[in-house]
PDB file of C-alpha atoms and ligand atoms in Angstrom:
ATOM      1  CA  MET A   1     152.766  90.392 104.329  1.00 49.00           C
ATOM      2  CA  GLY A   2     150.676  87.452 103.175  1.00 48.00           C
ATOM      3  CA  GLU A   3     151.029  85.746  99.809  1.00 51.00           C
ATOM      4  CA  GLY A   4     149.076  87.476  97.070  1.00 63.00           C
ATOM      5  CA  VAL A   5     148.776  90.724  99.061  1.00 79.00           C
ATOM      6  CA  ARG A   6     150.492  93.545  97.199  1.00 90.00           C
ATOM      7  CA  PRO A   7     152.787  95.807  99.248  1.00 95.00           C
ATOM      8  CA  PRO A   8     151.170  99.152 100.109  1.00 97.00           C
ATOM      9  CA  VAL A   9     151.522 102.409  98.204  1.00 98.00           C
ATOM     10  CA  ILE A  10     151.557 105.423 100.494  1.00 98.00           C
ATOM     11  CA  GLY A  11     151.204 108.950  99.118  1.00 98.00           C
ATOM     12  CA  VAL A  12     152.880 111.883 100.850  1.00 98.00           C
ATOM     13  CA  THR A  13     151.760 115.350  99.839  1.00 97.00           C
ATOM     14  CA  GLY A  14     151.692 118.929 101.095  1.00 97.00           C
ATOM     15  CA  PRO A  15     153.154 122.289 100.084  1.00 97.00           C
ATOM     16  CA  ALA A  16     156.839 123.030  99.413  1.00 98.00           C
ATOM     17  CA  GLY A  17     158.963 122.988 102.549  1.00 98.00           C
ATOM     18  CA  ALA A  18     156.344 121.212 104.681  1.00 98.00           C
ATOM     19  CA  GLY A  19     158.661 118.222 105.064  1.00 98.00           C
ATOM     20  CA  LYS A  20     157.264 115.688 102.541  1.00 98.00           C
ATOM     21  CA  SER A  21     160.638 114.253 101.573  1.00 98.00           C
ATOM     22  CA  LEU A  22     161.587 113.931 105.221  1.00 98.00           C
ATOM     23  CA  VAL A  23     158.319 112.108 105.989  1.00 98.00           C
ATOM     24  CA  ALA A  24     158.566 109.964 102.839  1.00 98.00           C
ATOM     25  CA  GLY A  25     162.072 108.877 103.872  1.00 98.00           C
ATOM     26  CA  MET A  26     160.852 108.001 107.366  1.00 98.00           C
ATOM     27  CA  VAL A  27     157.927 105.929 106.055  1.00 98.00           C
ATOM     28  CA  ALA A  28     160.209 104.092 103.625  1.00 98.00           C
ATOM     29  CA  GLU A  29     162.796 103.438 106.317  1.00 98.00           C
ATOM     30  CA  LEU A  30     160.228 102.184 108.841  1.00 98.00           C
ATOM     31  CA  LEU A  31     158.522  99.901 106.310  1.00 98.00           C
ATOM     32  CA  GLY A  32     161.644  98.839 104.426  1.00 97.00           C
ATOM     33  CA  GLY A  33     160.320 100.342 101.215  1.00 97.00           C
ATOM     34  CA  GLU A  34     161.421 102.813  98.557  1.00 97.00           C
ATOM     35  CA  VAL A  35     160.499 106.386  97.709  1.00 98.00           C
ATOM     36  CA  VAL A  36     159.344 107.614  94.316  1.00 98.00           C
ATOM     37  CA  ASP A  37     160.367 111.267  94.401  1.00 98.00           C
ATOM     38  CA  VAL A  38     158.049 112.905  91.861  1.00 98.00           C
ATOM     39  CA  ASP A  39     160.055 116.166  91.872  1.00 98.00           C
ATOM     40  CA  GLU A  40     163.056 114.133  90.730  1.00 98.00           C
ATOM     41  CA  VAL A  41     160.945 112.432  88.043  1.00 98.00           C
ATOM     42  CA  GLY A  42     159.943 115.964  86.931  1.00 98.00           C
ATOM     43  CA  HIS A  43     163.585 116.953  86.661  1.00 98.00           C
ATOM     44  CA  LYS A  44     164.248 113.918  84.419  1.00 98.00           C
ATOM     45  CA  ALA A  45     161.227 114.885  82.319  1.00 98.00           C
ATOM     46  CA  LEU A  46     162.911 118.177  81.422  1.00 98.00           C
ATOM     47  CA  ASP A  47     165.641 116.175  79.653  1.00 98.00           C
ATOM     48  CA  VAL A  48     163.176 113.764  78.033  1.00 98.00           C
ATOM     49  CA  CYS A  49     160.878 116.605  76.855  1.00 98.00           C
ATOM     50  CA  ARG A  50     163.642 119.179  76.308  1.00 98.00           C
ATOM     51  CA  GLY A  51     162.753 119.873  72.656  1.00 97.00           C
ATOM     52  CA  GLU A  52     159.135 120.723  73.426  1.00 98.00           C
ATOM     53  CA  VAL A  53     160.074 122.765  76.524  1.00 98.00           C
ATOM     54  CA  VAL A  54     162.518 124.861  74.482  1.00 98.00           C
ATOM     55  CA  ARG A  55     159.979 125.279  71.660  1.00 98.00           C
ATOM     56  CA  ILE A  56     157.523 126.781  74.163  1.00 98.00           C
ATOM     57  CA  PHE A  57     159.793 128.726  76.519  1.00 98.00           C
ATOM     58  CA  GLY A  58     162.654 129.606  74.137  1.00 97.00           C
ATOM     59  CA  GLU A  59     166.449 129.064  74.126  1.00 96.00           C
ATOM     60  CA  GLY A  60     166.690 131.450  77.097  1.00 96.00           C
ATOM     61  CA  VAL A  61     165.849 128.559  79.459  1.00 97.00           C
ATOM     62  CA  VAL A  62     168.852 126.495  78.260  1.00 97.00           C
ATOM     63  CA  ARG A  63     172.282 126.593  79.961  1.00 96.00           C
ATOM     64  CA  GLU A  64     175.083 124.350  78.722  1.00 95.00           C
ATOM     65  CA  GLY A  65     172.690 122.207  76.721  1.00 94.00           C
ATOM     66  CA  ARG A  66     170.188 121.494  79.502  1.00 96.00           C
ATOM     67  CA  VAL A  67     167.063 123.211  80.777  1.00 98.00           C
ATOM     68  CA  ASP A  68     168.053 125.499  83.657  1.00 98.00           C
ATOM     69  CA  ARG A  69     165.425 124.814  86.331  1.00 97.00           C
ATOM     70  CA  ARG A  70     165.986 128.040  88.222  1.00 95.00           C
ATOM     71  CA  VAL A  71     165.397 130.101  85.055  1.00 97.00           C
ATOM     72  CA  LEU A  72     162.339 128.076  84.001  1.00 98.00           C
ATOM     73  CA  GLY A  73     161.038 128.158  87.594  1.00 97.00           C
ATOM     74  CA  ARG A  74     161.213 131.962  87.638  1.00 95.00           C
ATOM     75  CA  VAL A  75     158.880 131.970  84.608  1.00 97.00           C
ATOM     76  CA  VAL A  76     156.410 129.260  85.588  1.00 98.00           C
ATOM     77  CA  PHE A  77     156.060 129.953  89.319  1.00 97.00           C
ATOM     78  CA  ALA A  78     155.088 133.551  88.453  1.00 96.00           C
ATOM     79  CA  ASP A  79     152.541 132.730  85.758  1.00 97.00           C
ATOM     80  CA  ARG A  80     149.747 130.168  86.027  1.00 97.00           C
ATOM     81  CA  GLU A  81     149.267 129.804  82.259  1.00 98.00           C
ATOM     82  CA  ALA A  82     152.972 129.183  81.706  1.00 98.00           C
ATOM     83  CA  ARG A  83     152.904 126.633  84.522  1.00 98.00           C
ATOM     84  CA  GLU A  84     149.969 124.820  82.956  1.00 98.00           C
ATOM     85  CA  ARG A  85     151.733 124.795  79.560  1.00 98.00           C
ATOM     86  CA  LEU A  86     154.788 123.164  81.163  1.00 98.00           C
ATOM     87  CA  GLU A  87     152.594 120.659  83.013  1.00 98.00           C
ATOM     88  CA  ARG A  88     150.844 119.677  79.752  1.00 98.00           C
ATOM     89  CA  VAL A  89     154.248 118.824  78.281  1.00 98.00           C
ATOM     90  CA  VAL A  90     155.884 116.968  81.189  1.00 98.00           C
ATOM     91  CA  HIS A  91     153.050 115.448  83.220  1.00 98.00           C
ATOM     92  CA  PRO A  92     152.059 112.673  80.783  1.00 98.00           C
ATOM     93  CA  TRP A  93     155.625 111.282  80.769  1.00 98.00           C
ATOM     94  CA  MET A  94     155.949 111.809  84.523  1.00 98.00           C
ATOM     95  CA  ARG A  95     152.696 109.964  85.251  1.00 98.00           C
ATOM     96  CA  GLU A  96     153.813 107.010  83.104  1.00 98.00           C
ATOM     97  CA  GLU A  97     157.205 106.903  84.799  1.00 98.00           C
ATOM     98  CA  VAL A  98     155.689 107.000  88.315  1.00 98.00           C
ATOM     99  CA  MET A  99     153.160 104.290  87.389  1.00 97.00           C
ATOM    100  CA  ARG A 100     155.935 102.141  85.932  1.00 98.00           C
ATOM    101  CA  ARG A 101     157.872 102.350  89.214  1.00 97.00           C
ATOM    102  CA  VAL A 102     154.773 101.730  91.348  1.00 98.00           C
ATOM    103  CA  GLU A 103     153.650  98.751  89.275  1.00 96.00           C
ATOM    104  CA  GLY A 104     157.144  97.243  89.374  1.00 95.00           C
ATOM    105  CA  ARG A 105     157.430  97.475  93.151  1.00 95.00           C
ATOM    106  CA  ARG A 106     158.795  94.572  95.178  1.00 94.00           C
ATOM    107  CA  GLY A 107     158.006  96.160  98.538  1.00 97.00           C
ATOM    108  CA  PRO A 108     156.170  99.168  99.982  1.00 98.00           C
ATOM    109  CA  VAL A 109     156.363 102.344  97.887  1.00 98.00           C
ATOM    110  CA  VAL A 110     156.054 105.937  99.066  1.00 98.00           C
ATOM    111  CA  VAL A 111     154.989 108.448  96.409  1.00 98.00           C
ATOM    112  CA  ASP A 112     156.339 111.866  97.434  1.00 98.00           C
ATOM    113  CA  ALA A 113     154.537 114.612  95.455  1.00 98.00           C
ATOM    114  CA  ALA A 114     153.215 118.120  96.064  1.00 98.00           C
ATOM    115  CA  LEU A 115     151.027 117.502  93.014  1.00 97.00           C
ATOM    116  CA  LEU A 116     149.801 114.059  94.125  1.00 97.00           C
ATOM    117  CA  GLY A 117     146.128 115.031  93.677  1.00 94.00           C
ATOM    118  CA  ARG A 118     146.597 117.312  90.688  1.00 94.00           C
ATOM    119  CA  MET A 119     148.433 114.556  88.788  1.00 96.00           C
ATOM    120  CA  GLY A 120     145.862 111.928  89.756  1.00 95.00           C
ATOM    121  CA  LEU A 121     148.515 109.877  91.577  1.00 96.00           C
ATOM    122  CA  ASP A 122     146.341 109.605  94.692  1.00 95.00           C
ATOM    123  CA  ALA A 123     144.378 107.028  92.685  1.00 95.00           C
ATOM    124  CA  VAL A 124     147.193 104.472  93.114  1.00 96.00           C
ATOM    125  CA  CYS A 125     147.677 105.112  96.835  1.00 97.00           C
ATOM    126  CA  ASP A 126     146.296 102.956  99.657  1.00 97.00           C
ATOM    127  CA  ARG A 127     146.792 105.742 102.218  1.00 97.00           C
ATOM    128  CA  VAL A 128     147.804 109.405 102.029  1.00 97.00           C
ATOM    129  CA  VAL A 129     149.751 111.572 104.481  1.00 98.00           C
ATOM    130  CA  VAL A 130     149.377 115.356 104.096  1.00 97.00           C
ATOM    131  CA  VAL A 131     152.300 117.174 105.736  1.00 97.00           C
ATOM    132  CA  ARG A 132     151.706 120.662 107.076  1.00 97.00           C
ATOM    133  CA  ALA A 133     153.724 123.546 108.548  1.00 97.00           C
ATOM    134  CA  PRO A 134     153.078 127.297 108.853  1.00 97.00           C
ATOM    135  CA  TRP A 135     153.972 129.289 105.721  1.00 95.00           C
ATOM    136  CA  TRP A 136     156.827 131.229 107.333  1.00 97.00           C
ATOM    137  CA  VAL A 137     158.455 127.977 108.467  1.00 98.00           C
ATOM    138  CA  ARG A 138     158.183 126.663 104.918  1.00 98.00           C
ATOM    139  CA  VAL A 139     159.695 129.842 103.449  1.00 98.00           C
ATOM    140  CA  TRP A 140     162.598 129.622 105.887  1.00 97.00           C
ATOM    141  CA  ARG A 141     163.183 125.936 105.056  1.00 98.00           C
ATOM    142  CA  LEU A 142     163.235 126.610 101.289  1.00 98.00           C
ATOM    143  CA  VAL A 143     165.672 129.485 101.748  1.00 98.00           C
ATOM    144  CA  ARG A 144     167.944 127.339 103.891  1.00 98.00           C
ATOM    145  CA  ARG A 145     167.674 124.080 101.896  1.00 97.00           C
ATOM    146  CA  ASP A 146     167.875 125.485  98.348  1.00 96.00           C
ATOM    147  CA  GLY A 147     169.608 128.839  98.821  1.00 95.00           C
ATOM    148  CA  ARG A 148     166.531 130.499  97.298  1.00 95.00           C
ATOM    149  CA  SER A 149     165.705 134.132  97.995  1.00 96.00           C
ATOM    150  CA  VAL A 150     162.696 134.808 100.229  1.00 98.00           C
ATOM    151  CA  ARG A 151     160.937 136.287  97.173  1.00 96.00           C
ATOM    152  CA  GLU A 152     161.528 133.107  95.146  1.00 96.00           C
ATOM    153  CA  ALA A 153     160.314 130.870  97.995  1.00 97.00           C
ATOM    154  CA  VAL A 154     157.172 132.975  98.449  1.00 97.00           C
ATOM    155  CA  ARG A 155     156.510 132.796  94.691  1.00 97.00           C
ATOM    156  CA  ILE A 156     156.564 128.975  94.830  1.00 97.00           C
ATOM    157  CA  LEU A 157     154.203 128.885  97.803  1.00 97.00           C
ATOM    158  CA  ARG A 158     151.835 131.328  96.067  1.00 96.00           C
ATOM    159  CA  ALA A 159     151.841 129.125  92.964  1.00 96.00           C
ATOM    160  CA  GLN A 160     150.742 126.214  95.166  1.00 95.00           C
ATOM    161  CA  HIS A 161     148.105 128.139  97.094  1.00 92.00           C
ATOM    162  CA  ALA A 162     145.111 126.788  95.160  1.00 90.00           C
ATOM    163  CA  LEU A 163     146.356 123.215  95.620  1.00 90.00           C
ATOM    164  CA  PHE A 164     146.277 123.372  99.418  1.00 90.00           C
ATOM    165  CA  SER A 165     143.660 126.026 100.240  1.00 87.00           C
ATOM    166  CA  GLN A 166     141.017 123.324 100.675  1.00 85.00           C
ATOM    167  CA  PRO A 167     141.188 120.021 102.569  1.00 83.00           C
ATOM    168  CA  PHE A 168     142.883 117.304 100.543  1.00 82.00           C
ATOM    169  CA  SER A 169     140.208 114.905  99.446  1.00 81.00           C
ATOM    170  CA  CYS A 170     140.667 111.522  97.849  1.00 82.00           C
ATOM    171  CA  GLY A 171     139.056 108.130  98.127  1.00 81.00           C
ATOM    172  CA  VAL A 172     141.442 106.647 100.716  1.00 88.00           C
ATOM    173  CA  ASP A 173     142.313 107.203 104.399  1.00 91.00           C
ATOM    174  CA  THR A 174     144.096 110.529 104.669  1.00 94.00           C
ATOM    175  CA  GLU A 175     146.017 111.755 107.687  1.00 96.00           C
ATOM    176  CA  TYR A 176     147.243 115.313 108.327  1.00 96.00           C
ATOM    177  CA  VAL A 177     150.603 115.508 110.065  1.00 98.00           C
ATOM    178  CA  SER A 178     151.874 118.789 111.473  1.00 98.00           C
ATOM    179  CA  ASN A 179     155.647 119.162 111.144  1.00 98.00           C
ATOM    180  CA  VAL A 180     156.726 121.982 113.419  1.00 96.00           C
ATOM    181  CA  GLY A 181     158.711 120.188 116.107  1.00 95.00           C
ATOM    182  CA  SER A 182     161.918 118.179 116.006  1.00 98.00           C
ATOM    183  CA  LYS A 183     162.681 115.447 113.475  1.00 98.00           C
ATOM    184  CA  ARG A 184     162.624 112.937 116.329  1.00 98.00           C
ATOM    185  CA  HIS A 185     159.098 114.012 117.280  1.00 98.00           C
ATOM    186  CA  LEU A 186     158.027 113.768 113.635  1.00 98.00           C
ATOM    187  CA  ARG A 187     159.421 110.256 113.320  1.00 98.00           C
ATOM    188  CA  ASP A 188     157.496 109.171 116.441  1.00 97.00           C
ATOM    189  CA  LYS A 189     154.268 110.535 114.938  1.00 98.00           C
ATOM    190  CA  ILE A 190     154.880 108.702 111.672  1.00 98.00           C
ATOM    191  CA  ALA A 191     155.665 105.439 113.472  1.00 98.00           C
ATOM    192  CA  THR A 192     152.450 105.753 115.536  1.00 97.00           C
ATOM    193  CA  LEU A 193     150.451 106.395 112.367  1.00 98.00           C
ATOM    194  CA  LEU A 194     151.935 103.356 110.607  1.00 98.00           C
ATOM    195  CA  VAL A 195     151.041 101.188 113.621  1.00 97.00           C
ATOM    196  CA  ARG A 196     147.473 102.525 113.557  1.00 97.00           C
ATOM    197  CA  TRP A 197     147.215 101.789 109.819  1.00 96.00           C
ATOM    198  CA  GLY A 198     148.406  98.242 110.462  1.00 96.00           C
ATOM    199  CA  TYR A 199     151.636  98.530 108.448  1.00 96.00           C
ATOM    200  CA  LEU A 200     153.969  98.373 111.451  1.00 95.00           C
ATOM    201  CA  ARG A 201     153.948  96.358 114.644  1.00 88.00           C
ATOM    202  CA  GLU A 202     153.995  98.297 117.911  1.00 83.00           C
ATOM    203  CA  GLY A 203     157.486  98.622 119.387  1.00 75.00           C
ATOM    204  CA  VAL A 204     159.272  97.875 116.073  1.00 68.00           C
ATOM    205  CA  SER A 205     160.346 101.510 115.436  1.00 67.00           C
TER     206      SER A 205
HETATM  207  C1  COD B   1     159.516 124.492  87.546  1.00 55.76           C
HETATM  208  C2  COD B   1     160.743 123.637  87.760  1.00 55.76           C
HETATM  209  C3  COD B   1     161.642 123.674  86.525  1.00 55.76           C
HETATM  210  C4  COD B   1     161.542 124.259  88.967  1.00 55.76           C
HETATM  211  O1  COD B   1     162.607 123.400  89.328  1.00 55.76           O
HETATM  212  P1  COD B   1     163.374 123.644  90.730  1.00 55.76           P
HETATM  213  O2  COD B   1     164.456 122.611  90.819  1.00 55.76           O
HETATM  214  O3  COD B   1     163.780 125.087  90.846  1.00 55.76           O
HETATM  215  O4  COD B   1     162.285 123.415  91.852  1.00 55.76           O
HETATM  216  P2  COD B   1     161.685 122.008  92.388  1.00 55.76           P
HETATM  217  O5  COD B   1     161.461 121.075  91.262  1.00 55.76           O
HETATM  218  O6  COD B   1     162.504 121.568  93.537  1.00 55.76           O
HETATM  219  O7  COD B   1     160.246 122.503  92.906  1.00 55.76           O
HETATM  220  C5  COD B   1     160.111 123.370  94.042  1.00 55.76           C
HETATM  221  C6  COD B   1     158.731 123.145  94.641  1.00 55.76           C
HETATM  222  O8  COD B   1     157.729 123.481  93.675  1.00 55.76           O
HETATM  223  C7  COD B   1     156.876 122.366  93.458  1.00 55.76           C
HETATM  224  N1  COD B   1     156.407 122.377  92.061  1.00 55.76           N
HETATM  225  C8  COD B   1     157.071 121.968  90.958  1.00 55.76           C
HETATM  226  N2  COD B   1     156.291 122.126  89.873  1.00 55.76           N
HETATM  227  C9  COD B   1     155.135 122.654  90.319  1.00 55.76           C
HETATM  228  C10 COD B   1     153.924 123.043  89.677  1.00 55.76           C
HETATM  229  N3  COD B   1     153.758 122.889  88.367  1.00 55.76           N
HETATM  230  N4  COD B   1     152.912 123.556  90.440  1.00 55.76           N
HETATM  231  C11 COD B   1     153.059 123.694  91.779  1.00 55.76           C
HETATM  232  N5  COD B   1     154.190 123.338  92.447  1.00 55.76           N
HETATM  233  C12 COD B   1     155.194 122.826  91.714  1.00 55.76           C
HETATM  234  C13 COD B   1     157.714 121.155  93.796  1.00 55.76           C
HETATM  235  O9  COD B   1     156.933 120.043  94.121  1.00 55.76           O
HETATM  236  C14 COD B   1     158.480 121.669  95.001  1.00 55.76           C
HETATM  237  O10 COD B   1     157.638 121.635  96.121  1.00 55.76           O
HETATM  238  C15 COD B   1     160.378 122.166  88.099  1.00 55.76           C
HETATM  239  O11 COD B   1     159.785 122.112  89.367  1.00 55.76           O
HETATM  240  C16 COD B   1     159.440 121.559  87.065  1.00 55.76           C
HETATM  241  O12 COD B   1     159.857 121.200  85.989  1.00 55.76           O
HETATM  242  N6  COD B   1     158.129 121.464  87.416  1.00 55.76           N
HETATM  243  C17 COD B   1     157.131 120.851  86.528  1.00 55.76           C
HETATM  244  C18 COD B   1     156.992 119.372  86.844  1.00 55.76           C
HETATM  245  C19 COD B   1     156.166 119.157  88.084  1.00 55.76           C
HETATM  246  O13 COD B   1     154.941 119.277  88.052  1.00 55.76           O
HETATM  247  N7  COD B   1     156.840 118.830  89.195  1.00 55.76           N
HETATM  248  C20 COD B   1     156.194 118.651  90.485  1.00 55.76           C
HETATM  249  C21 COD B   1     155.891 117.241  90.749  1.00 55.76           C
HETATM  250  S1  COD B   1     155.255 116.983  92.367  1.00 55.76           S
HETATM  251  N1  ATP B   2     161.027 119.002 111.698  1.00 55.76           N
HETATM  252  C1  ATP B   2     162.094 119.461 111.047  1.00 55.76           C
HETATM  253  N2  ATP B   2     163.195 119.843 111.725  1.00 55.76           N
HETATM  254  C2  ATP B   2     164.294 120.330 111.080  1.00 55.76           C
HETATM  255  N3  ATP B   2     164.380 120.464 109.732  1.00 55.76           N
HETATM  256  C3  ATP B   2     163.321 120.083 109.011  1.00 55.76           C
HETATM  257  C4  ATP B   2     162.132 119.566 109.612  1.00 55.76           C
HETATM  258  N4  ATP B   2     161.245 119.266 108.628  1.00 55.76           N
HETATM  259  C5  ATP B   2     161.854 119.571 107.467  1.00 55.76           C
HETATM  260  N5  ATP B   2     163.097 120.056 107.676  1.00 55.76           N
HETATM  261  C6  ATP B   2     164.068 120.500 106.657  1.00 55.76           C
HETATM  262  O1  ATP B   2     163.400 121.440 105.831  1.00 55.76           O
HETATM  263  C7  ATP B   2     163.765 121.255 104.463  1.00 55.76           C
HETATM  264  C8  ATP B   2     162.487 120.979 103.657  1.00 55.76           C
HETATM  265  O2  ATP B   2     162.002 119.665 103.975  1.00 55.76           O
HETATM  266  P1  ATP B   2     161.613 118.658 102.800  1.00 55.76           P
HETATM  267  O3  ATP B   2     162.652 118.687 101.735  1.00 55.76           O
HETATM  268  O4  ATP B   2     161.281 117.357 103.421  1.00 55.76           O
HETATM  269  O5  ATP B   2     160.279 119.413 102.312  1.00 55.76           O
HETATM  270  P2  ATP B   2     159.342 119.099 101.078  1.00 55.76           P
HETATM  271  O6  ATP B   2     157.942 119.265 101.562  1.00 55.76           O
HETATM  272  O7  ATP B   2     159.709 117.785 100.472  1.00 55.76           O
HETATM  273  O8  ATP B   2     159.710 120.304 100.095  1.00 55.76           O
HETATM  274  P3  ATP B   2     159.677 120.362  98.473  1.00 55.76           P
HETATM  275  O9  ATP B   2     158.282 120.162  98.043  1.00 55.76           O
HETATM  276  O10 ATP B   2     160.176 121.746  98.175  1.00 55.76           O
HETATM  277  O11 ATP B   2     160.625 119.311  97.970  1.00 55.76           O
HETATM  278  C9  ATP B   2     164.762 120.114 104.425  1.00 55.76           C
HETATM  279  O12 ATP B   2     166.057 120.647 104.440  1.00 55.76           O
HETATM  280  C10 ATP B   2     164.460 119.347 105.719  1.00 55.76           C
HETATM  281  O13 ATP B   2     165.573 118.624 106.218  1.00 55.76           O
END
């Protein structure tokens, strides 16, 4: 990377269970960069904004002094207005925190977020990868990864339907990657993409 050229910011988005975190990890590993996991930033925001969250959703969402994400998730994934109320509370802090990490980067950064577009984080990305997989594969992955019930997994995917029912559009090069095969196959696809984008030399992966 030449002097004065800032390291790239690559966005990874797509619905729950598509394989964003897996792809984000692969990109970061191949480029020697770091991942900003926006779900994790959201989890921190529940501590930072706890007072306001409890004022809106009641003491019923608190377990042992902290917001219980499973309980809050049951409310907000089933109700668009409740979800938007939560987003109005936590998104401003989350956006600031993500921007702080992106601005402070010393190497390539991968922003891993289902809500990349909705939160306006695509604006800081040089390239975006949209990860895709059939809905039943995603349900199965969420059940297996998180121990969620099928009903709970389906509720999350329904809540995200509007976000991914149309092609993802932003001002930078966007690539759709289908994640239905093996992890090895996925990694090869990601390496090929990074070569094509000029971030990786052929044969390095
Ligand atoms: C609702 C909460 C408490 C549920 O926590 P839980 O640990 O059970 O689920 P997790 O955070 O792993 O999310 C599960 C899936 O839903 C997605 N998701 C989270 N919030 C939202 C939302 N508001 N709209 C659509 N999808 C969402 C996540 O990206 C992930 O794909 C938590 O997700 C939350 O506080 N969300 C609001 C903050 C936010 O917007 N996070 C997403 C950033 S990409
Ligand atoms: N090609 C694959 N082969 C095997 N397992 C996979 C594959 N892709 C993803 N998985 C597994 O499926 C689960 C979901 O993947 P991942 O966490 O990357 O999805 P995500 O899109 O980040 O989901 P979320 O938005 O819910 O965080 C993980 O346990 C991951 O290891």
